Structure formats: C-alpha cells, structure tokens
C-alpha cells in the first residue's frame, strides 16, 4: 500500500509555516508524509533553498515525516506537476498579502490552484486548533476523481470529529 503524500509549497513566510502546521495536523490523522516544496527560478538558488527548508524541518516537533524538495521552474506550473508526480492526496497552501512568492494573491493563487488536479487546502493566518477542525467544507463537482477524495475527507472528519459540508 502506497503512503499518502501531502505537498506544502513554502516561500519562507509565516503563512507558509501555518500551512505546514495544518498539513502536519492532518497528516497525523491519515498517516501521510509531507513534501515541503520550494520552487526557484534559477539553478544557483537551489542550494540556499534546500538549506532553508531543512532548517525549517529541523525545528519541527512532530513524528510526521517531512521531506525537503526544491524544484526549478515556476509556481504556476510546478506546484501542481510536483503534486501529481508524487501522487499527492492534498496540497496545503498559505495565501498572503503583497510580500512573498510572486505576490501570491487573487488571480495568481487561482492560477496555481486551477493548474492542479490535486485538491487544495487554502490556509491564511490562523493555526489549526488542537482539536482539529469543527467543520470541513468540500466543493464537489461529481467527477470520479473528486469522489475518490471524499475518503480522505471522511478520515479527517472522523479523526477530528468534524462536520462535513458538501457543496455542489
């Protein structure tokens, strides 16, 4: 049986750290591993980015396996592609204001999300509660692939004793 994988794109901002916290809390409930991903535009940026990711991982106080990954490319194509290549179940991504990763707000965030066939959990500046999530909202388009993701939602909801709201 293949290990479940989550992806957390990280741009070294606080909101990316919060997305990682959400991914860790959820990974505990389903036994997933996390790929902490940073996308760079130049080959010479890879080593520094790997060091920063490994520094973040070294500070974590969790049993969840987190793997540093740096990819050469652009966020619009490579986050979704990386997630597909690693058979990710979910992508946890933080959104923020006018600093950080190419100003990832509004249409830019939408462009990243719509390029991927993998579902996203979008996180802002609120850390997960110790008790998890009271409510989970799932937009559902009734495609076969989307229905298959409901098993993940069911596991998370069961673990955290959450209410699930399905939107069609």
Tab-separated table of N, CA and C in Angstrom:
chain	number	residue	atom	x	y	z
A	1	UNK	N	0.838	-1.189	0.000
A	1	UNK	CA	0.000	0.000	0.000
A	1	UNK	C	0.881	1.250	0.000
A	2	UNK	N	0.580	2.163	-0.876
A	2	UNK	CA	1.377	3.375	-1.028
A	2	UNK	C	1.089	4.369	0.104
A	3	UNK	N	2.131	5.021	0.570
A	3	UNK	CA	1.998	6.041	1.602
A	3	UNK	C	1.269	7.255	1.036
A	4	UNK	N	0.388	7.835	1.837
A	4	UNK	CA	-0.281	9.074	1.423
A	4	UNK	C	0.734	10.213	1.494
A	5	UNK	N	0.641	11.124	0.537
A	5	UNK	CA	1.549	12.266	0.477
A	5	UNK	C	0.768	13.569	0.439
A	6	UNK	N	1.248	14.533	1.183
A	6	UNK	CA	0.747	15.900	1.108
A	6	UNK	C	1.881	16.778	0.610
A	7	UNK	N	1.533	17.868	-0.058
A	7	UNK	CA	2.505	18.847	-0.527
A	7	UNK	C	2.227	20.164	0.187
A	8	UNK	N	3.288	20.807	0.651
A	8	UNK	CA	3.171	22.167	1.209
A	8	UNK	C	4.155	23.051	0.461
A	9	UNK	N	3.650	23.860	-0.488
A	9	UNK	CA	4.535	24.841	-1.130
A	9	UNK	C	4.959	25.854	-0.066
A	10	UNK	N	6.249	26.155	-0.017
A	10	UNK	CA	6.749	27.033	1.049
A	10	UNK	C	7.602	28.142	0.447
A	11	UNK	N	7.288	29.369	0.819
A	11	UNK	CA	8.032	30.530	0.317
A	11	UNK	C	8.735	31.279	1.444
A	12	UNK	N	8.921	30.604	2.569
A	12	UNK	CA	9.654	31.151	3.719
A	12	UNK	C	8.935	32.331	4.370
A	13	UNK	N	7.606	32.301	4.343
A	13	UNK	CA	6.798	33.307	5.027
A	13	UNK	C	6.060	32.641	6.187
A	14	UNK	N	5.522	33.466	7.090
A	14	UNK	CA	4.790	32.941	8.244
A	14	UNK	C	3.570	32.134	7.824
A	15	UNK	N	2.857	32.596	6.807
A	15	UNK	CA	1.643	31.893	6.397
A	15	UNK	C	1.981	30.527	5.792
A	16	UNK	N	3.145	30.379	5.200
A	16	UNK	CA	3.583	29.067	4.714
A	16	UNK	C	3.875	28.143	5.896
A	17	UNK	N	4.433	28.693	6.979
A	17	UNK	CA	4.637	27.906	8.196
A	17	UNK	C	3.305	27.424	8.765
A	18	UNK	N	2.298	28.291	8.716
A	18	UNK	CA	0.970	27.923	9.209
A	18	UNK	C	0.365	26.820	8.328
A	19	UNK	N	0.557	26.913	7.025
A	19	UNK	CA	0.081	25.845	6.121
A	19	UNK	C	0.752	24.521	6.487
A	20	UNK	N	2.037	24.571	6.821
A	20	UNK	CA	2.750	23.365	7.231
A	20	UNK	C	2.157	22.802	8.527
A	21	UNK	N	1.813	23.663	9.466
A	21	UNK	CA	1.179	23.209	10.707
A	21	UNK	C	-0.130	22.493	10.425
A	22	UNK	N	-0.936	23.043	9.505
A	22	UNK	CA	-2.196	22.403	9.122
A	22	UNK	C	-1.931	21.042	8.473
A	23	UNK	N	-0.940	20.990	7.608
A	23	UNK	CA	-0.613	19.726	6.938
A	23	UNK	C	-0.169	18.671	7.948
A	24	UNK	N	0.631	19.072	8.915
A	24	UNK	CA	1.096	18.133	9.940
A	24	UNK	C	-0.076	17.615	10.761
A	25	UNK	N	-0.964	18.510	11.179
A	25	UNK	CA	-2.135	18.088	11.967
A	25	UNK	C	-2.980	17.092	11.183
A	26	UNK	N	-3.148	17.339	9.900
A	26	UNK	CA	-3.959	16.449	9.068
A	26	UNK	C	-3.212	15.157	8.761
A	27	UNK	N	-1.905	15.252	8.516
A	27	UNK	CA	-1.104	14.058	8.218
A	27	UNK	C	-1.142	13.065	9.375
A	28	UNK	N	-1.166	13.567	10.600
A	28	UNK	CA	-1.253	12.678	11.757
A	28	UNK	C	-2.529	11.840	11.704
A	29	UNK	N	-3.613	12.434	11.206
A	29	UNK	CA	-4.902	11.738	11.207
A	29	UNK	C	-4.992	10.654	10.143
A	30	UNK	N	-4.199	10.750	9.091
A	30	UNK	CA	-4.303	9.781	7.991
A	30	UNK	C	-2.993	9.061	7.702
A	31	UNK	N	-1.958	9.321	8.495
A	31	UNK	CA	-0.678	8.645	8.306
A	31	UNK	C	0.056	9.067	7.045
A	32	UNK	N	0.000	10.342	6.716
A	32	UNK	CA	0.635	10.837	5.483
A	32	UNK	C	2.041	11.376	5.753
A	33	UNK	N	2.822	11.438	4.684
A	33	UNK	CA	4.110	12.121	4.683
A	33	UNK	C	3.923	13.452	3.974
A	34	UNK	N	4.821	14.398	4.249
A	34	UNK	CA	4.705	15.744	3.684
A	34	UNK	C	5.951	16.082	2.886
A	35	UNK	N	5.739	16.576	1.681
A	35	UNK	CA	6.824	17.162	0.894
A	35	UNK	C	6.744	18.662	1.063
A	36	UNK	N	7.788	19.249	1.613
A	36	UNK	CA	7.884	20.694	1.772
A	36	UNK	C	8.589	21.216	0.525
A	37	UNK	N	7.856	21.909	-0.325
A	37	UNK	CA	8.322	22.271	-1.669
A	37	UNK	C	8.602	23.763	-1.791
A	38	UNK	N	9.759	24.071	-2.348
A	38	UNK	CA	10.064	25.450	-2.729
A	38	UNK	C	10.446	25.445	-4.205
A	39	UNK	N	9.867	26.366	-4.959
A	39	UNK	CA	10.159	26.476	-6.388
A	39	UNK	C	11.069	27.673	-6.604
A	40	UNK	N	12.185	27.441	-7.302
A	40	UNK	CA	13.132	28.513	-7.617
A	40	UNK	C	13.162	28.736	-9.119
A	41	UNK	N	13.578	29.925	-9.520
A	41	UNK	CA	13.624	30.233	-10.950
A	41	UNK	C	15.019	30.087	-11.543
A	42	UNK	N	16.033	29.951	-10.666
A	42	UNK	CA	17.415	29.857	-11.155
A	42	UNK	C	18.135	28.706	-10.458
A	43	UNK	N	18.950	27.995	-11.212
A	43	UNK	CA	19.725	26.860	-10.700
A	43	UNK	C	20.556	27.247	-9.476
A	44	UNK	N	21.119	28.452	-9.497
A	44	UNK	CA	22.015	28.868	-8.409
A	44	UNK	C	21.278	29.092	-7.082
A	45	UNK	N	19.936	29.105	-7.101
A	45	UNK	CA	19.155	29.306	-5.878
A	45	UNK	C	18.825	28.007	-5.148
A	46	UNK	N	19.116	26.867	-5.776
A	46	UNK	CA	18.692	25.568	-5.236
A	46	UNK	C	19.324	25.272	-3.881
A	47	UNK	N	20.643	25.403	-3.754
A	47	UNK	CA	21.322	25.044	-2.504
A	47	UNK	C	20.822	25.863	-1.314
A	48	UNK	N	20.678	27.160	-1.497
A	48	UNK	CA	20.206	28.020	-0.405
A	48	UNK	C	18.773	27.650	-0.003
A	49	UNK	N	17.937	27.357	-0.986
A	49	UNK	CA	16.554	26.978	-0.694
A	49	UNK	C	16.500	25.646	0.050
A	50	UNK	N	17.320	24.677	-0.365
A	50	UNK	CA	17.366	23.383	0.332
A	50	UNK	C	17.780	23.568	1.790
A	51	UNK	N	18.765	24.428	2.024
A	51	UNK	CA	19.217	24.681	3.396
A	51	UNK	C	18.098	25.293	4.230
A	52	UNK	N	17.389	26.267	3.679
A	52	UNK	CA	16.289	26.897	4.413
A	52	UNK	C	15.189	25.883	4.739
A	53	UNK	N	14.838	25.042	3.767
A	53	UNK	CA	13.807	24.031	4.020
A	53	UNK	C	14.251	23.056	5.106
A	54	UNK	N	15.497	22.606	5.032
A	54	UNK	CA	15.999	21.679	6.045
A	54	UNK	C	16.069	22.321	7.419
A	55	UNK	N	16.349	23.623	7.480
A	55	UNK	CA	16.329	24.347	8.759
A	55	UNK	C	14.917	24.366	9.339
A	56	UNK	N	13.927	24.574	8.483
A	56	UNK	CA	12.526	24.560	8.939
A	56	UNK	C	12.173	23.180	9.485
A	57	UNK	N	12.524	22.142	8.741
A	57	UNK	CA	12.219	20.767	9.160
A	57	UNK	C	12.893	20.439	10.487
A	58	UNK	N	14.114	20.923	10.688
A	58	UNK	CA	14.854	20.635	11.923
A	58	UNK	C	14.167	21.220	13.159
A	59	UNK	N	13.366	22.271	12.990
A	59	UNK	CA	12.695	22.895	14.135
A	59	UNK	C	11.358	22.244	14.479
A	60	UNK	N	10.868	21.355	13.623
A	60	UNK	CA	9.549	20.754	13.835
A	60	UNK	C	9.575	19.781	15.008
A	61	UNK	N	8.497	19.796	15.767
A	61	UNK	CA	8.335	18.867	16.882
A	61	UNK	C	7.179	17.932	16.549
A	62	UNK	N	7.420	17.024	15.609
A	62	UNK	CA	6.370	16.135	15.146
A	62	UNK	C	6.976	14.828	14.670
A	63	UNK	N	6.179	13.763	14.747
A	63	UNK	CA	6.616	12.468	14.246
A	63	UNK	C	6.326	12.301	12.756
A	64	UNK	N	5.622	13.250	12.167
A	64	UNK	CA	5.281	13.174	10.748
A	64	UNK	C	6.553	13.374	9.925
A	65	UNK	N	6.755	12.521	8.937
A	65	UNK	CA	7.927	12.635	8.062
A	65	UNK	C	7.726	13.802	7.105
A	66	UNK	N	8.691	14.733	7.101
A	66	UNK	CA	8.659	15.898	6.213
A	66	UNK	C	9.933	15.863	5.370
A	67	UNK	N	9.750	15.961	4.057
A	67	UNK	CA	10.848	15.832	3.100
A	67	UNK	C	11.037	17.160	2.363
A	68	UNK	N	12.248	17.694	2.404
A	68	UNK	CA	12.550	18.953	1.700
A	68	UNK	C	12.695	18.670	0.206
A	69	UNK	N	12.068	19.521	-0.608
A	69	UNK	CA	12.151	19.383	-2.065
A	69	UNK	C	12.251	20.763	-2.695
A	70	UNK	N	13.232	20.938	-3.556
A	70	UNK	CA	13.373	22.191	-4.303
A	70	UNK	C	13.233	21.846	-5.773
A	71	UNK	N	12.470	22.656	-6.462
A	71	UNK	CA	12.217	22.411	-7.884
A	71	UNK	C	12.525	23.673	-8.671
A	72	UNK	N	13.167	23.495	-9.799
A	72	UNK	CA	13.481	24.592	-10.711
A	72	UNK	C	12.297	24.783	-11.646
A	73	UNK	N	11.757	25.987	-11.699
A	73	UNK	CA	10.609	26.232	-12.569
A	73	UNK	C	9.845	27.462	-12.144
A	74	UNK	N	8.508	27.379	-12.237
A	74	UNK	CA	7.649	28.477	-11.780
A	74	UNK	C	6.486	27.890	-10.989
A	75	UNK	N	5.979	28.670	-10.054
A	75	UNK	CA	4.947	28.165	-9.146
A	75	UNK	C	3.666	27.791	-9.868
A	76	UNK	N	3.358	28.461	-10.966
A	76	UNK	CA	2.084	28.238	-11.633
A	76	UNK	C	1.998	26.842	-12.244
A	77	UNK	N	3.089	26.341	-12.764
A	77	UNK	CA	3.097	25.012	-13.366
A	77	UNK	C	3.615	23.948	-12.413
A	78	UNK	N	4.633	24.275	-11.645
A	78	UNK	CA	5.397	23.235	-10.960
A	78	UNK	C	4.803	22.747	-9.652
A	79	UNK	N	3.985	23.507	-8.986
A	79	UNK	CA	3.364	23.006	-7.758
A	79	UNK	C	2.422	21.852	-8.103
A	80	UNK	N	1.543	22.071	-9.055
A	80	UNK	CA	0.608	21.021	-9.470
A	80	UNK	C	1.313	19.829	-10.088
A	81	UNK	N	2.317	20.095	-10.930
A	81	UNK	CA	3.063	18.996	-11.560
A	81	UNK	C	3.783	18.151	-10.518
A	82	UNK	N	4.438	18.816	-9.560
A	82	UNK	CA	5.151	18.105	-8.493
A	82	UNK	C	4.167	17.240	-7.699
A	83	UNK	N	3.012	17.806	-7.373
A	83	UNK	CA	2.000	17.063	-6.610
A	83	UNK	C	1.530	15.832	-7.379
A	84	UNK	N	1.314	15.966	-8.671
A	84	UNK	CA	0.886	14.825	-9.483
A	84	UNK	C	1.977	13.763	-9.551
A	85	UNK	N	3.210	14.191	-9.763
A	85	UNK	CA	4.335	13.255	-9.853
A	85	UNK	C	4.528	12.460	-8.559
A	86	UNK	N	4.192	13.063	-7.434
A	86	UNK	CA	4.365	12.410	-6.137
A	86	UNK	C	3.055	11.807	-5.617
A	87	UNK	N	2.054	11.733	-6.474
A	87	UNK	CA	0.765	11.116	-6.138
A	87	UNK	C	0.183	11.709	-4.854
A	88	UNK	N	0.242	13.027	-4.748
A	88	UNK	CA	-0.237	13.715	-3.547
A	88	UNK	C	-1.750	13.597	-3.420
A	89	UNK	N	-2.188	13.506	-2.180
A	89	UNK	CA	-3.615	13.483	-1.872
A	89	UNK	C	-4.159	14.906	-1.728
A	90	UNK	N	-3.345	15.789	-1.143
A	90	UNK	CA	-3.744	17.172	-0.884
A	90	UNK	C	-2.540	18.093	-0.993
A	91	UNK	N	-2.820	19.360	-1.302
A	91	UNK	CA	-1.818	20.416	-1.269
A	91	UNK	C	-2.298	21.449	-0.247
A	92	UNK	N	-1.472	21.725	0.745
A	92	UNK	CA	-1.779	22.748	1.744
A	92	UNK	C	-1.002	24.000	1.371
A	93	UNK	N	-1.706	25.078	1.075
A	93	UNK	CA	-1.015	26.280	0.619
A	93	UNK	C	-1.502	27.498	1.386
A	94	UNK	N	-0.549	28.294	1.850
A	94	UNK	CA	-0.877	29.550	2.505
A	94	UNK	C	-1.022	30.661	1.479
A	95	UNK	N	-1.930	31.576	1.753
A	95	UNK	CA	-2.047	32.770	0.916
A	95	UNK	C	-1.810	33.976	1.800
A	96	UNK	N	-1.263	35.020	1.217
A	96	UNK	CA	-0.896	36.202	1.995
A	96	UNK	C	-1.005	37.447	1.146
A	97	UNK	N	-0.614	38.540	1.732
A	97	UNK	CA	-0.731	39.838	1.074
A	97	UNK	C	0.341	40.073	0.026
A	98	UNK	N	0.948	41.242	0.047
A	98	UNK	CA	1.808	41.656	-1.049
A	98	UNK	C	3.272	41.303	-0.895
A	99	UNK	N	3.624	40.437	0.063
A	99	UNK	CA	5.018	40.002	0.101
A	99	UNK	C	5.081	38.521	-0.241
A	100	UNK	N	6.269	38.010	-0.366
A	100	UNK	CA	6.420	36.583	-0.606
A	100	UNK	C	6.369	36.214	-2.066
A	101	UNK	N	6.039	34.991	-2.279
A	101	UNK	CA	6.099	34.328	-3.575
A	101	UNK	C	5.328	35.033	-4.666
A	102	UNK	N	5.972	35.807	-5.445
A	102	UNK	CA	5.378	36.474	-6.600
A	102	UNK	C	4.003	37.054	-6.271
A	103	UNK	N	3.868	37.590	-5.047
A	103	UNK	CA	2.606	38.192	-4.614
A	103	UNK	C	1.434	37.233	-4.816
A	104	UNK	N	1.492	36.089	-4.151
A	104	UNK	CA	0.515	35.020	-4.340
A	104	UNK	C	-0.823	35.392	-3.708
A	105	UNK	N	-1.600	36.122	-4.458
A	105	UNK	CA	-2.934	36.522	-4.029
A	105	UNK	C	-3.837	36.529	-5.236
A	106	UNK	N	-5.126	36.579	-4.983
A	106	UNK	CA	-6.100	36.759	-6.048
A	106	UNK	C	-5.918	35.841	-7.232
A	107	UNK	N	-5.731	36.420	-8.391
A	107	UNK	CA	-5.654	35.658	-9.633
A	107	UNK	C	-4.426	34.746	-9.670
A	108	UNK	N	-3.333	35.130	-9.033
A	108	UNK	CA	-2.154	34.268	-9.029
A	108	UNK	C	-2.424	32.977	-8.258
A	109	UNK	N	-3.057	33.073	-7.092
A	109	UNK	CA	-3.408	31.875	-6.330
A	109	UNK	C	-4.370	31.010	-7.132
A	110	UNK	N	-5.334	31.647	-7.763
A	110	UNK	CA	-6.291	30.910	-8.579
A	110	UNK	C	-5.600	30.182	-9.723
A	111	UNK	N	-4.615	30.816	-10.329
A	111	UNK	CA	-3.872	30.193	-11.420
A	111	UNK	C	-3.116	28.957	-10.944
A	112	UNK	N	-2.514	29.025	-9.753
A	112	UNK	CA	-1.815	27.869	-9.188
A	112	UNK	C	-2.807	26.737	-8.932
A	113	UNK	N	-3.923	27.065	-8.312
A	113	UNK	CA	-4.912	26.061	-7.932
A	113	UNK	C	-5.539	25.403	-9.155
A	114	UNK	N	-5.911	26.187	-10.157
A	114	UNK	CA	-6.597	25.626	-11.308
A	114	UNK	C	-5.675	24.819	-12.209
A	115	UNK	N	-4.364	24.992	-12.086
A	115	UNK	CA	-3.430	24.188	-12.890
A	115	UNK	C	-3.330	22.766	-12.367
A	116	UNK	N	-3.721	22.540	-11.142
A	116	UNK	CA	-3.512	21.244	-10.498
A	116	UNK	C	-4.790	20.421	-10.485
A	117	UNK	N	-4.625	19.109	-10.648
A	117	UNK	CA	-5.755	18.191	-10.491
A	117	UNK	C	-5.875	17.715	-9.041
A	118	UNK	N	-4.924	18.104	-8.206
A	118	UNK	CA	-4.900	17.699	-6.794
A	118	UNK	C	-5.675	18.731	-5.971
A	119	UNK	N	-6.520	18.289	-5.036
A	119	UNK	CA	-7.272	19.248	-4.208
A	119	UNK	C	-6.350	20.079	-3.313
A	120	UNK	N	-6.753	21.314	-3.067
A	120	UNK	CA	-6.020	22.255	-2.221
A	120	UNK	C	-6.754	22.500	-0.919
A	121	UNK	N	-5.984	22.685	0.145
A	121	UNK	CA	-6.481	23.244	1.391
A	121	UNK	C	-5.797	24.604	1.497
A	122	UNK	N	-6.592	25.659	1.445
A	122	UNK	CA	-6.053	27.024	1.462
A	122	UNK	C	-6.082	27.542	2.897
A	123	UNK	N	-4.943	28.041	3.342
A	123	UNK	CA	-4.755	28.453	4.726
A	123	UNK	C	-4.353	29.925	4.746
A	124	UNK	N	-4.900	30.654	5.726
A	124	UNK	CA	-4.456	32.030	5.907
A	124	UNK	C	-3.715	32.126	7.228
A	125	UNK	N	-3.952	33.108	8.013
A	125	UNK	CA	-3.117	33.359	9.184
A	125	UNK	C	-3.671	32.774	10.471
A	126	UNK	N	-4.308	31.623	10.415
A	126	UNK	CA	-4.875	31.010	11.609
A	126	UNK	C	-4.337	29.590	11.743
A	127	UNK	N	-3.681	29.322	12.869
A	127	UNK	CA	-3.116	27.989	13.097
A	127	UNK	C	-4.237	26.997	13.405
A	128	UNK	N	-3.968	25.708	13.186
A	128	UNK	CA	-5.007	24.716	13.495
A	128	UNK	C	-5.230	24.622	15.002
A	129	UNK	N	-6.492	24.366	15.379
A	129	UNK	CA	-6.796	24.162	16.799
A	129	UNK	C	-6.281	22.798	17.209
A	130	UNK	N	-6.008	22.627	18.495
A	130	UNK	CA	-5.538	21.325	18.974
A	130	UNK	C	-6.552	20.236	18.706
A	131	UNK	N	-7.822	20.604	18.692
A	131	UNK	CA	-8.883	19.621	18.445
A	131	UNK	C	-9.157	19.444	16.958
A	132	UNK	N	-8.388	20.093	16.110
A	132	UNK	CA	-8.553	19.921	14.661
A	132	UNK	C	-9.549	20.895	14.071
A	133	UNK	N	-10.455	20.367	13.295
A	133	UNK	CA	-11.393	21.185	12.535
A	133	UNK	C	-12.820	20.835	12.939
A	134	UNK	N	-13.598	21.865	13.308
A	134	UNK	CA	-15.001	21.634	13.644
A	134	UNK	C	-15.815	21.367	12.379
A	135	UNK	N	-15.498	22.104	11.321
A	135	UNK	CA	-16.234	21.998	10.071
A	135	UNK	C	-15.268	21.881	8.901
A	136	UNK	N	-15.622	21.032	7.945
A	136	UNK	CA	-14.855	20.885	6.714
A	136	UNK	C	-15.811	21.131	5.557
A	137	UNK	N	-15.460	22.061	4.682
A	137	UNK	CA	-16.288	22.375	3.517
A	137	UNK	C	-15.629	21.745	2.302
A	138	UNK	N	-16.414	20.969	1.548
A	138	UNK	CA	-15.891	20.257	0.388
A	138	UNK	C	-16.682	20.660	-0.855
A	139	UNK	N	-16.058	21.421	-1.773
A	139	UNK	CA	-16.731	21.670	-3.054
A	139	UNK	C	-16.604	20.404	-3.898
A	140	UNK	N	-17.718	19.955	-4.445
A	140	UNK	CA	-17.746	18.678	-5.141
A	140	UNK	C	-18.339	18.857	-6.529
A	141	UNK	N	-17.605	18.414	-7.550
A	141	UNK	CA	-18.109	18.543	-8.916
A	141	UNK	C	-18.578	17.216	-9.511
A	142	UNK	N	-18.628	16.156	-8.704
A	142	UNK	CA	-19.152	14.840	-9.059
A	142	UNK	C	-18.324	14.099	-10.103
A	143	UNK	N	-17.089	14.535	-10.355
A	143	UNK	CA	-16.180	13.741	-11.184
A	143	UNK	C	-15.714	12.539	-10.387
A	144	UNK	N	-15.321	11.479	-11.072
A	144	UNK	CA	-14.841	10.262	-10.416
A	144	UNK	C	-13.673	10.576	-9.479
A	145	UNK	N	-12.711	11.381	-9.955
A	145	UNK	CA	-11.534	11.703	-9.156
A	145	UNK	C	-11.903	12.484	-7.908
A	146	UNK	N	-12.854	13.379	-8.040
A	146	UNK	CA	-13.281	14.181	-6.899
A	146	UNK	C	-13.955	13.294	-5.858
A	147	UNK	N	-14.803	12.379	-6.307
A	147	UNK	CA	-15.479	11.475	-5.380
A	147	UNK	C	-14.472	10.619	-4.620
A	148	UNK	N	-13.384	10.227	-5.273
A	148	UNK	CA	-12.374	9.408	-4.619
A	148	UNK	C	-11.713	10.160	-3.465
A	149	UNK	N	-11.629	11.461	-3.551
A	149	UNK	CA	-11.003	12.260	-2.489
A	149	UNK	C	-11.880	12.335	-1.240
A	150	UNK	N	-13.152	11.961	-1.361
A	150	UNK	CA	-14.030	12.006	-0.194
A	150	UNK	C	-13.579	11.049	0.900
A	151	UNK	N	-12.871	9.992	0.546
A	151	UNK	CA	-12.348	9.071	1.567
A	151	UNK	C	-11.377	9.795	2.490
A	152	UNK	N	-10.560	10.679	1.919
A	152	UNK	CA	-9.622	11.460	2.739
A	152	UNK	C	-10.400	12.374	3.673
A	153	UNK	N	-11.399	13.050	3.133
A	153	UNK	CA	-12.222	13.947	3.942
A	153	UNK	C	-12.893	13.161	5.069
A	154	UNK	N	-13.406	11.977	4.749
A	154	UNK	CA	-14.066	11.159	5.767
A	154	UNK	C	-13.094	10.770	6.880
A	155	UNK	N	-11.865	10.399	6.515
A	155	UNK	CA	-10.860	10.047	7.528
A	155	UNK	C	-10.520	11.232	8.419
A	156	UNK	N	-10.338	12.392	7.807
A	156	UNK	CA	-10.014	13.598	8.572
A	156	UNK	C	-11.172	13.958	9.491
A	157	UNK	N	-12.397	13.921	8.954
A	157	UNK	CA	-13.582	14.259	9.750
A	157	UNK	C	-13.749	13.285	10.924
A	158	UNK	N	-13.508	12.013	10.680
A	158	UNK	CA	-13.630	11.021	11.749
A	158	UNK	C	-12.582	11.273	12.831
A	159	UNK	N	-11.349	11.525	12.415
A	159	UNK	CA	-10.256	11.750	13.362
A	159	UNK	C	-10.524	12.962	14.248
A	160	UNK	N	-11.005	14.057	13.646
A	160	UNK	CA	-11.221	15.297	14.384
A	160	UNK	C	-12.659	15.467	14.867
A	161	UNK	N	-13.529	14.488	14.568
A	161	UNK	CA	-14.945	14.584	14.905
A	161	UNK	C	-15.565	15.855	14.303
A	162	UNK	N	-15.289	16.060	13.025
A	162	UNK	CA	-15.727	17.266	12.302
A	162	UNK	C	-17.050	17.047	11.587
A	163	UNK	N	-17.753	18.138	11.347
A	163	UNK	CA	-18.918	18.132	10.476
A	163	UNK	C	-18.436	18.401	9.049
A	164	UNK	N	-18.999	17.684	8.079
A	164	UNK	CA	-18.627	17.862	6.675
A	164	UNK	C	-19.781	18.513	5.949
A	165	UNK	N	-19.475	19.577	5.204
A	165	UNK	CA	-20.458	20.287	4.401
A	165	UNK	C	-20.056	20.133	2.938
A	166	UNK	N	-20.928	19.522	2.147
A	166	UNK	CA	-20.629	19.290	0.742
A	166	UNK	C	-21.366	20.322	-0.097
A	167	UNK	N	-20.602	21.008	-0.969
A	167	UNK	CA	-21.181	21.984	-1.892
A	167	UNK	C	-21.091	21.441	-3.306
A	168	UNK	N	-22.211	21.456	-4.021
A	168	UNK	CA	-22.173	21.001	-5.412
A	168	UNK	C	-22.547	22.111	-6.356
